[in-house]
Tab-separated table of N, CA and C in Angstrom:
chain	number	residue	atom	x	y	z
A	15	MET	N	39.583	42.775	-98.937
A	15	MET	CA	40.759	42.573	-99.742
A	15	MET	C	41.832	41.887	-98.893
A	16	GLU	N	42.492	40.923	-99.459
A	16	GLU	CA	43.490	40.143	-98.748
A	16	GLU	C	44.837	40.854	-98.763
A	17	LEU	N	45.614	40.670	-97.693
A	17	LEU	CA	46.949	41.261	-97.635
A	17	LEU	C	47.860	40.591	-98.648
A	18	SER	N	48.742	41.377	-99.270
A	18	SER	CA	49.716	40.808	-100.187
A	18	SER	C	50.725	39.983	-99.387
A	19	LYS	N	51.408	39.095	-100.071
A	19	LYS	CA	52.391	38.232	-99.400
A	19	LYS	C	53.462	39.052	-98.670
A	20	PRO	N	54.037	40.103	-99.306
A	20	PRO	CA	55.034	40.891	-98.566
A	20	PRO	C	54.453	41.552	-97.316
A	21	ARG	N	53.232	42.050	-97.391
A	21	ARG	CA	52.623	42.686	-96.219
A	21	ARG	C	52.305	41.650	-95.149
A	22	GLN	N	51.875	40.464	-95.575
A	22	GLN	CA	51.630	39.401	-94.596
A	22	GLN	C	52.928	39.048	-93.877
A	23	GLY	N	54.007	38.953	-94.654
A	23	GLY	CA	55.306	38.635	-94.062
A	23	GLY	C	55.770	39.716	-93.106
A	24	LEU	N	55.581	40.967	-93.498
A	24	LEU	CA	55.970	42.081	-92.638
A	24	LEU	C	55.153	42.074	-91.350
A	25	THR	N	53.859	41.860	-91.482
A	25	THR	CA	52.993	41.806	-90.302
A	25	THR	C	53.428	40.679	-89.371
A	26	ARG	N	53.691	39.515	-89.942
A	26	ARG	CA	54.131	38.358	-89.151
A	26	ARG	C	55.471	38.639	-88.467
A	27	ASP	N	56.394	39.259	-89.212
A	27	ASP	CA	57.699	39.585	-88.636
A	27	ASP	C	57.565	40.561	-87.472
A	28	LEU	N	56.761	41.603	-87.652
A	28	LEU	CA	56.570	42.586	-86.584
A	28	LEU	C	55.952	41.936	-85.349
A	29	GLN	N	54.965	41.082	-85.566
A	29	GLN	CA	54.332	40.398	-84.439
A	29	GLN	C	55.317	39.451	-83.750
A	30	GLY	N	56.158	38.794	-84.533
A	30	GLY	CA	57.156	37.892	-83.966
A	30	GLY	C	58.190	38.632	-83.133
A	31	ILE	N	58.649	39.768	-83.648
A	31	ILE	CA	59.622	40.567	-82.904
A	31	ILE	C	58.991	41.108	-81.629
A	32	ALA	N	57.745	41.545	-81.718
A	32	ALA	CA	57.037	42.035	-80.526
A	32	ALA	C	56.925	40.929	-79.484
A	33	SER	N	56.634	39.732	-79.935
A	33	SER	CA	56.538	38.593	-79.019
A	33	SER	C	57.892	38.300	-78.370
A	34	ASP	N	58.965	38.391	-79.155
A	34	ASP	CA	60.306	38.183	-78.605
A	34	ASP	C	60.633	39.226	-77.540
A	35	LEU	N	60.243	40.484	-77.787
A	35	LEU	CA	60.479	41.538	-76.799
A	35	LEU	C	59.702	41.260	-75.514
A	36	LYS	N	58.473	40.787	-75.672
A	36	LYS	CA	57.657	40.481	-74.493
A	36	LYS	C	58.303	39.369	-73.670
A	37	TRP	N	58.730	38.312	-74.342
A	37	TRP	CA	59.367	37.190	-73.657
A	37	TRP	C	60.657	37.650	-72.980
A	38	SER	N	61.436	38.476	-73.667
A	38	SER	CA	62.679	38.994	-73.092
A	38	SER	C	62.405	39.820	-71.844
A	39	ALA	N	61.353	40.622	-71.875
A	39	ALA	CA	60.993	41.437	-70.712
A	39	ALA	C	60.633	40.550	-69.521
A	40	VAL	N	59.936	39.461	-69.790
A	40	VAL	CA	59.572	38.525	-68.713
A	40	VAL	C	60.835	37.914	-68.099
A	41	GLU	N	61.753	37.487	-68.943
A	41	GLU	CA	62.994	36.895	-68.440
A	41	GLU	C	63.836	37.923	-67.693
A	42	LEU	N	63.901	39.139	-68.227
A	42	LEU	CA	64.655	40.193	-67.549
A	42	LEU	C	64.049	40.525	-66.190
A	43	MET	N	62.736	40.452	-66.093
A	43	MET	CA	62.075	40.711	-64.812
A	43	MET	C	62.547	39.697	-63.766
A	44	ARG	N	62.664	38.446	-64.151
A	44	ARG	CA	63.148	37.418	-63.219
A	44	ARG	C	64.575	37.720	-62.772
A	45	ILE	N	65.397	38.121	-63.727
A	45	ILE	CA	66.787	38.451	-63.401
A	45	ILE	C	66.846	39.655	-62.469
A	46	ALA	N	66.061	40.683	-62.776
A	46	ALA	CA	66.049	41.895	-61.946
A	46	ALA	C	65.597	41.577	-60.525
A	47	GLU	N	64.604	40.715	-60.394
A	47	GLU	CA	64.129	40.338	-59.059
A	47	GLU	C	65.214	39.609	-58.271
A	48	ARG	N	65.959	38.737	-58.952
A	48	ARG	CA	67.052	38.025	-58.272
A	48	ARG	C	68.160	38.996	-57.866
A	49	LEU	N	68.483	39.930	-58.758
A	49	LEU	CA	69.504	40.929	-58.432
A	49	LEU	C	69.084	41.765	-57.231
A	50	SER	N	67.827	42.167	-57.231
A	50	SER	CA	67.310	42.976	-56.130
A	50	SER	C	67.350	42.191	-54.818
A	51	SER	N	66.950	40.929	-54.874
A	51	SER	CA	66.974	40.078	-53.672
A	51	SER	C	68.390	39.873	-53.148
A	52	ALA	N	69.356	39.894	-54.065
A	52	ALA	CA	70.754	39.708	-53.676
A	52	ALA	C	71.399	41.015	-53.217
A	53	GLY	N	70.617	42.091	-53.222
A	53	GLY	CA	71.147	43.368	-52.760
A	53	GLY	C	71.795	44.216	-53.836
A	54	ASN	N	71.678	43.801	-55.081
A	54	ASN	CA	72.272	44.550	-56.192
A	54	ASN	C	71.205	45.440	-56.829
A	55	GLU	N	70.762	46.410	-56.082
A	55	GLU	CA	69.659	47.270	-56.526
A	55	GLU	C	70.015	48.147	-57.733
A	56	PRO	N	71.240	48.684	-57.841
A	56	PRO	CA	71.545	49.508	-59.024
A	56	PRO	C	71.385	48.741	-60.338
A	57	ASP	N	71.889	47.505	-60.378
A	57	ASP	CA	71.740	46.713	-61.602
A	57	ASP	C	70.287	46.307	-61.825
A	58	ALA	N	69.576	46.001	-60.756
A	58	ALA	CA	68.154	45.658	-60.879
A	58	ALA	C	67.385	46.834	-61.471
A	59	GLN	N	67.672	48.032	-61.002
A	59	GLN	CA	66.975	49.218	-61.517
A	59	GLN	C	67.303	49.457	-62.986
A	60	ALA	N	68.542	49.201	-63.383
A	60	ALA	CA	68.920	49.351	-64.794
A	60	ALA	C	68.124	48.377	-65.660
A	61	ILE	N	67.955	47.168	-65.170
A	61	ILE	CA	67.181	46.176	-65.921
A	61	ILE	C	65.707	46.558	-65.957
A	62	TYR	N	65.185	47.093	-64.866
A	62	TYR	CA	63.788	47.544	-64.870
A	62	TYR	C	63.577	48.629	-65.929
A	63	ARG	N	64.559	49.509	-66.101
A	63	ARG	CA	64.444	50.538	-67.145
A	63	ARG	C	64.439	49.897	-68.535
A	64	MET	N	65.279	48.876	-68.722
A	64	MET	CA	65.294	48.160	-70.000
A	64	MET	C	63.944	47.504	-70.263
A	65	ILE	N	63.366	46.921	-69.238
A	65	ILE	CA	62.063	46.262	-69.368
A	65	ILE	C	61.010	47.261	-69.829
A	66	THR	N	61.027	48.449	-69.256
A	66	THR	CA	60.071	49.488	-69.646
A	66	THR	C	60.217	49.828	-71.125
A	67	ILE	N	61.451	49.933	-71.591
A	67	ILE	CA	61.700	50.228	-73.003
A	67	ILE	C	61.216	49.074	-73.874
A	68	PHE	N	61.523	47.845	-73.485
A	68	PHE	CA	61.083	46.678	-74.252
A	68	PHE	C	59.561	46.631	-74.355
A	69	GLN	N	58.884	46.899	-73.250
A	69	GLN	CA	57.421	46.855	-73.261
A	69	GLN	C	56.849	47.944	-74.163
A	70	SER	N	57.445	49.111	-74.136
A	70	SER	CA	56.999	50.204	-75.001
A	70	SER	C	57.218	49.853	-76.471
A	71	ASP	N	58.387	49.302	-76.779
A	71	ASP	CA	58.685	48.912	-78.158
A	71	ASP	C	57.777	47.780	-78.626
A	72	GLU	N	57.481	46.860	-77.734
A	72	GLU	CA	56.560	45.766	-78.082
A	72	GLU	C	55.198	46.324	-78.479
A	73	ALA	N	54.700	47.255	-77.694
A	73	ALA	CA	53.393	47.856	-77.987
A	73	ALA	C	53.422	48.598	-79.320
A	74	ARG	N	54.516	49.312	-79.583
A	74	ARG	CA	54.629	50.033	-80.861
A	74	ARG	C	54.642	49.069	-82.039
A	75	LEU	N	55.399	47.997	-81.931
A	75	LEU	CA	55.457	47.017	-83.018
A	75	LEU	C	54.100	46.366	-83.250
A	76	GLN	N	53.401	46.023	-82.177
A	76	GLN	CA	52.064	45.440	-82.317
A	76	GLN	C	51.133	46.429	-83.015
A	77	SER	N	51.247	47.694	-82.665
A	77	SER	CA	50.420	48.725	-83.279
A	77	SER	C	50.718	48.845	-84.770
A	78	HIS	N	51.997	48.834	-85.129
A	78	HIS	CA	52.372	48.908	-86.543
A	78	HIS	C	51.849	47.690	-87.308
A	79	ALA	N	51.967	46.523	-86.710
A	79	ALA	CA	51.481	45.303	-87.358
A	79	ALA	C	49.978	45.387	-87.592
A	80	THR	N	49.252	45.910	-86.619
A	80	THR	CA	47.802	46.067	-86.756
A	80	THR	C	47.468	47.054	-87.864
A	81	GLU	N	48.202	48.161	-87.933
A	81	GLU	CA	47.965	49.156	-88.984
A	81	GLU	C	48.194	48.564	-90.363
A	82	ILE	N	49.252	47.784	-90.506
A	82	ILE	CA	49.548	47.166	-91.798
A	82	ILE	C	48.448	46.185	-92.169
A	83	ALA	N	48.004	45.396	-91.201
A	83	ALA	CA	46.947	44.417	-91.469
A	83	ALA	C	45.647	45.103	-91.872
A	84	ARG	N	45.368	46.259	-91.281
A	84	ARG	CA	44.133	46.982	-91.600
A	84	ARG	C	44.220	47.762	-92.905
A	85	ALA	N	45.423	48.024	-93.379
A	85	ALA	CA	45.623	48.881	-94.549
A	85	ALA	C	44.873	48.380	-95.783
A	86	LEU	N	44.772	47.089	-95.923
A	86	LEU	CA	44.133	46.539	-97.126
A	86	LEU	C	42.873	45.744	-96.826
A	87	THR	N	42.349	45.888	-95.622
A	87	THR	CA	41.122	45.136	-95.325
A	87	THR	C	39.922	46.040	-95.379
């Protein structure tokens, strides 16, 4: 059975947001590394914590998108 248009859109949106979180985590990692190299370890550590949250949220969104896609297949 094919996914309905609203479910396809929701799945696509969730996957897109997850991808944005992944890309943001990559960029934040670069910033955190520069901060750490410059001796600003407290701010680098704060960004590392944000990265962990982003990665966790990305995985959750991907999981939800997969569940929605499987719901009608």
